[in-house]
Tab-separated table of C-alpha atoms in Angstrom:
chain	number	residue	atom	x	y	z
A	1	UNK	CA	-37.299	22.997	15.585
A	2	UNK	CA	-35.608	20.149	17.341
A	3	UNK	CA	-36.313	20.378	21.033
A	4	UNK	CA	-32.844	20.126	22.485
A	5	UNK	CA	-31.989	21.677	25.864
A	6	UNK	CA	-28.380	20.914	25.462
A	7	UNK	CA	-26.049	20.086	22.483
A	8	UNK	CA	-22.614	18.488	23.117
A	9	UNK	CA	-19.706	18.328	20.653
A	10	UNK	CA	-16.656	16.217	20.402
A	11	UNK	CA	-13.433	18.107	19.325
A	12	UNK	CA	-11.039	16.100	17.436
A	13	UNK	CA	-12.059	15.125	13.868
A	14	UNK	CA	-15.498	16.677	14.693
A	15	UNK	CA	-15.004	20.296	15.179
A	16	UNK	CA	-11.395	20.383	14.129
A	17	UNK	CA	-8.689	18.444	12.327
A	18	UNK	CA	-5.027	18.413	12.863
A	19	UNK	CA	-3.124	20.227	10.075
A	20	UNK	CA	0.142	18.091	10.427
A	21	UNK	CA	0.186	15.102	8.151
A	22	UNK	CA	0.712	11.606	9.496
A	23	UNK	CA	3.752	11.357	7.450
A	24	UNK	CA	5.170	14.671	9.072
A	25	UNK	CA	4.714	13.293	12.610
A	26	UNK	CA	5.910	9.738	11.845
A	27	UNK	CA	9.128	11.012	9.984
A	28	UNK	CA	9.625	13.554	12.882
A	29	UNK	CA	9.626	10.757	15.369
A	30	UNK	CA	12.522	9.096	13.820
A	31	UNK	CA	14.395	12.325	13.215
A	32	UNK	CA	13.955	13.330	16.915
A	33	UNK	CA	15.113	9.930	18.051
A	34	UNK	CA	18.140	9.824	15.661
A	35	UNK	CA	17.067	6.534	14.176
A	36	UNK	CA	16.842	5.070	10.713
A	37	UNK	CA	13.210	4.870	9.599
A	38	UNK	CA	11.310	1.707	9.036
A	39	UNK	CA	7.552	1.181	8.350
A	40	UNK	CA	4.922	3.758	7.363
A	41	UNK	CA	2.399	5.784	9.394
A	42	UNK	CA	-0.206	3.343	8.470
A	43	UNK	CA	1.786	0.523	10.139
A	44	UNK	CA	1.698	2.451	13.425
A	45	UNK	CA	-2.076	3.366	13.211
A	46	UNK	CA	-2.693	-0.448	12.740
A	47	UNK	CA	-0.434	-1.350	15.571
A	48	UNK	CA	-1.857	0.866	18.218
A	49	UNK	CA	-4.089	-1.128	20.423
A	50	UNK	CA	-7.400	0.306	21.910
A	51	UNK	CA	-7.863	3.677	23.434
A	52	UNK	CA	-4.679	5.883	24.194
A	53	UNK	CA	-3.432	5.770	27.729
A	54	UNK	CA	-3.518	9.423	28.646
A	55	UNK	CA	-1.543	8.654	31.817
A	56	UNK	CA	1.220	7.090	29.856
A	57	UNK	CA	0.813	8.283	26.255
A	58	UNK	CA	4.453	7.501	25.463
A	59	UNK	CA	4.080	4.025	26.569
A	60	UNK	CA	1.152	3.559	24.346
A	61	UNK	CA	2.988	4.811	21.423
A	62	UNK	CA	6.064	2.765	22.287
A	63	UNK	CA	4.094	-0.446	22.309
A	64	UNK	CA	2.780	0.480	18.911
A	65	UNK	CA	6.379	1.169	17.595
A	66	UNK	CA	7.530	-2.206	19.194
A	67	UNK	CA	4.898	-3.999	17.000
A	68	UNK	CA	5.924	-2.071	13.886
A	69	UNK	CA	9.727	-2.903	14.623
A	70	UNK	CA	8.916	-6.573	14.985
A	71	UNK	CA	6.990	-6.629	11.745
A	72	UNK	CA	9.971	-5.059	10.019
A	73	UNK	CA	12.509	-7.355	11.782
A	74	UNK	CA	14.093	-4.432	13.696
A	75	UNK	CA	15.349	-5.706	16.986
A	76	UNK	CA	16.685	-3.596	19.787
A	77	UNK	CA	15.113	-0.415	18.610
A	78	UNK	CA	14.667	2.273	21.329
A	79	UNK	CA	10.937	2.544	20.923
A	80	UNK	CA	10.610	4.771	23.943
A	81	UNK	CA	12.759	7.332	22.100
A	82	UNK	CA	10.458	7.001	19.006
A	83	UNK	CA	7.475	7.543	21.259
A	84	UNK	CA	9.130	10.733	22.794
A	85	UNK	CA	9.981	11.952	19.323
A	86	UNK	CA	6.419	11.402	18.236
A	87	UNK	CA	5.053	13.317	21.117
A	88	UNK	CA	7.500	16.126	20.571
A	89	UNK	CA	6.814	16.621	16.935
A	90	UNK	CA	3.038	16.768	17.322
A	91	UNK	CA	1.940	20.474	17.465
A	92	UNK	CA	-1.446	20.675	19.107
A	93	UNK	CA	-1.878	24.213	17.951
A	94	UNK	CA	-1.787	23.269	14.340
A	95	UNK	CA	-5.475	22.717	14.041
A	96	UNK	CA	-8.322	24.166	11.924
A	97	UNK	CA	-12.047	23.883	11.823
A	98	UNK	CA	-13.825	21.203	9.914
A	99	UNK	CA	-16.167	22.570	7.238
A	100	UNK	CA	-19.248	24.045	8.833
A	101	UNK	CA	-17.898	23.659	12.413
A	102	UNK	CA	-18.108	27.364	13.332
A	103	UNK	CA	-21.528	27.828	11.928
A	104	UNK	CA	-22.643	24.658	13.686
A	105	UNK	CA	-21.279	25.994	17.065
A	106	UNK	CA	-23.074	29.380	16.493
A	107	UNK	CA	-26.327	27.805	15.465
A	108	UNK	CA	-26.272	25.433	18.486
A	109	UNK	CA	-25.593	28.401	20.841
A	110	UNK	CA	-28.734	30.041	19.319
A	111	UNK	CA	-30.835	27.044	20.305
A	112	UNK	CA	-29.492	25.523	23.498
A	113	UNK	CA	-26.819	25.257	26.082
A	114	UNK	CA	-23.648	24.028	24.436
A	115	UNK	CA	-20.909	21.639	25.891
A	116	UNK	CA	-17.714	19.966	24.732
A	117	UNK	CA	-16.920	16.371	25.667
A	118	UNK	CA	-13.550	15.233	24.388
A	119	UNK	CA	-11.450	12.201	25.301
A	120	UNK	CA	-8.250	14.210	25.427
A	121	UNK	CA	-6.714	15.680	28.618
A	122	UNK	CA	-6.899	19.370	29.260
A	123	UNK	CA	-3.220	20.025	28.871
A	124	UNK	CA	-3.539	19.052	25.226
A	125	UNK	CA	-6.946	19.873	24.234
A	126	UNK	CA	-6.994	23.441	25.784
A	127	UNK	CA	-4.113	24.237	23.377
A	128	UNK	CA	-6.361	23.401	20.401
A	129	UNK	CA	-9.381	25.409	21.866
A	130	UNK	CA	-7.138	28.455	22.293
A	131	UNK	CA	-5.651	27.901	18.695
A	132	UNK	CA	-9.204	27.947	17.248
A	133	UNK	CA	-10.432	30.787	19.467
A	134	UNK	CA	-13.242	28.866	21.020
A	135	UNK	CA	-12.069	28.507	24.552
A	136	UNK	CA	-14.987	30.385	25.791
A	137	UNK	CA	-17.536	29.133	23.247
A	138	UNK	CA	-18.980	26.431	25.488
A	139	UNK	CA	-21.205	26.417	28.621
A	140	UNK	CA	-19.510	23.392	29.863
A	141	UNK	CA	-16.226	21.653	29.039
A	142	UNK	CA	-15.437	18.081	29.964
A	143	UNK	CA	-11.844	16.870	29.367
A	144	UNK	CA	-12.559	13.114	29.728
A	145	UNK	CA	-8.814	12.282	29.365
A	146	UNK	CA	-8.478	13.586	32.992
A	147	UNK	CA	-11.293	11.398	34.251
A	148	UNK	CA	-11.100	7.706	35.239
A	149	UNK	CA	-13.635	6.796	32.595
A	150	UNK	CA	-13.700	8.211	29.119
A	151	UNK	CA	-16.132	7.951	26.248
A	152	UNK	CA	-18.043	5.687	25.493
A	153	UNK	CA	-18.565	5.421	29.341
A	154	UNK	CA	-21.519	7.418	30.287
A	155	UNK	CA	-19.557	9.530	32.841
A	156	UNK	CA	-18.171	12.118	30.701
A	157	UNK	CA	-21.659	12.818	29.217
A	158	UNK	CA	-23.223	12.684	32.602
A	159	UNK	CA	-20.799	15.290	33.849
A	160	UNK	CA	-21.537	17.675	31.045
A	161	UNK	CA	-25.251	17.367	31.456
A	162	UNK	CA	-24.863	18.097	35.226
A	163	UNK	CA	-22.796	21.174	34.531
A	164	UNK	CA	-25.483	22.405	32.022
A	165	UNK	CA	-28.372	21.348	34.314
A	166	UNK	CA	-29.850	19.504	31.212
A	167	UNK	CA	-31.665	16.132	30.917
A	168	UNK	CA	-30.201	13.332	28.703
A	169	UNK	CA	-33.467	12.675	26.878
A	170	UNK	CA	-33.563	16.332	25.732
A	171	UNK	CA	-30.015	16.500	24.568
A	172	UNK	CA	-27.908	15.651	21.591
A	173	UNK	CA	-24.212	14.881	21.099
A	174	UNK	CA	-22.341	15.461	17.861
A	175	UNK	CA	-19.234	13.269	17.000
A	176	UNK	CA	-17.239	11.549	14.369
A	177	UNK	CA	-16.825	8.140	16.135
A	178	UNK	CA	-19.493	5.475	16.048
A	179	UNK	CA	-18.017	3.711	18.941
A	180	UNK	CA	-17.024	6.512	21.287
A	181	UNK	CA	-19.475	9.267	20.379
A	182	UNK	CA	-22.610	7.635	19.083
A	183	UNK	CA	-22.453	4.598	21.285
A	184	UNK	CA	-21.327	6.562	24.233
A	185	UNK	CA	-24.206	9.111	23.851
A	186	UNK	CA	-26.770	6.316	23.613
A	187	UNK	CA	-25.352	4.797	26.873
A	188	UNK	CA	-25.910	7.984	28.493
A	189	UNK	CA	-29.433	8.437	27.079
A	190	UNK	CA	-28.712	11.152	24.600
A	191	UNK	CA	-29.603	11.268	20.897
A	192	UNK	CA	-26.614	11.162	18.663
A	193	UNK	CA	-25.490	12.890	15.385
A	194	UNK	CA	-22.688	11.125	13.512
A	195	UNK	CA	-20.484	13.320	11.391
A	196	UNK	CA	-17.644	11.040	10.164
A	197	UNK	CA	-14.444	12.487	8.651
A	198	UNK	CA	-15.231	10.821	5.270
A	199	UNK	CA	-18.301	9.089	3.971
A	200	UNK	CA	-18.961	7.129	0.637
A	201	UNK	CA	-15.762	4.816	0.617
A	202	UNK	CA	-15.875	1.102	0.875
A	203	UNK	CA	-13.938	1.293	4.101
A	204	UNK	CA	-16.453	3.515	5.936
A	205	UNK	CA	-17.946	1.827	9.072
A	206	UNK	CA	-21.555	0.763	8.744
A	207	UNK	CA	-23.686	3.008	11.107
A	208	UNK	CA	-26.687	0.536	10.975
A	209	UNK	CA	-26.062	-1.204	14.212
A	210	UNK	CA	-25.267	1.990	16.093
A	211	UNK	CA	-28.495	3.672	14.837
A	212	UNK	CA	-27.494	7.376	15.254
A	213	UNK	CA	-30.573	9.625	15.053
A	214	UNK	CA	-28.745	11.748	12.426
A	215	UNK	CA	-26.156	11.305	9.895
A	216	UNK	CA	-24.283	14.214	8.596
A	217	UNK	CA	-21.951	14.379	5.655
A	218	UNK	CA	-20.414	17.456	7.108
A	219	UNK	CA	-21.253	19.985	9.813
A	220	UNK	CA	-22.550	22.184	7.132
A	221	UNK	CA	-25.757	20.113	7.211
A	222	UNK	CA	-26.080	20.644	11.061
A	223	UNK	CA	-28.778	23.268	10.804
A	224	UNK	CA	-31.121	20.722	9.219
A	225	UNK	CA	-31.251	19.098	12.619
A	226	UNK	CA	-32.235	22.245	14.384
A	227	UNK	CA	-34.840	22.891	11.631
A	228	UNK	CA	-36.387	19.630	12.263
A	229	UNK	CA	-34.955	17.739	9.313
A	230	UNK	CA	-33.945	14.139	9.117
């Protein structure tokens, strides 16, 4: 049995996934803004720079839409209206569990204290937790989007461990992002389990330099960690 006193989970793309397609949200942004469409969702994802600014999410999206507009030679577009339309279209309650997530949470609770560390703000993430029925499933919840420093900074992990009265060297964090979850956990002194959304494609990131202690093809394999597997 793996000797963890605390197990932390990420939320988005780790425990749950948004059921709305990128196409639905992108098209909805233009419909809400009353503008003729240009570009594709992939153009916007590529244009968004760095971590979202949870204090000005619309501004973050507007900057992305401005880059997409420039790419498609569209001058004078109301990118703020597009950003507002994007935000209005997203339904944060339209989420579902990733395969194995419910069982992984139950197994973790049987073995250790369990925490959630998410980079989103409470106003958005609490809606997802309620929709999934897991608002009370954690012994500690950290909404790093409401903190001055978010993952991969150690502060969100430190707060969760403090709330759980657990030591970093006896704790594990499970997440989908090498940069924010795996590297962030390591900075805070925790072991990390990497569970990417997809594996096996040429575009997948190389985990070698991040050296997660565990690599899971899905959360259906999570129990192997608790059973002392590789």
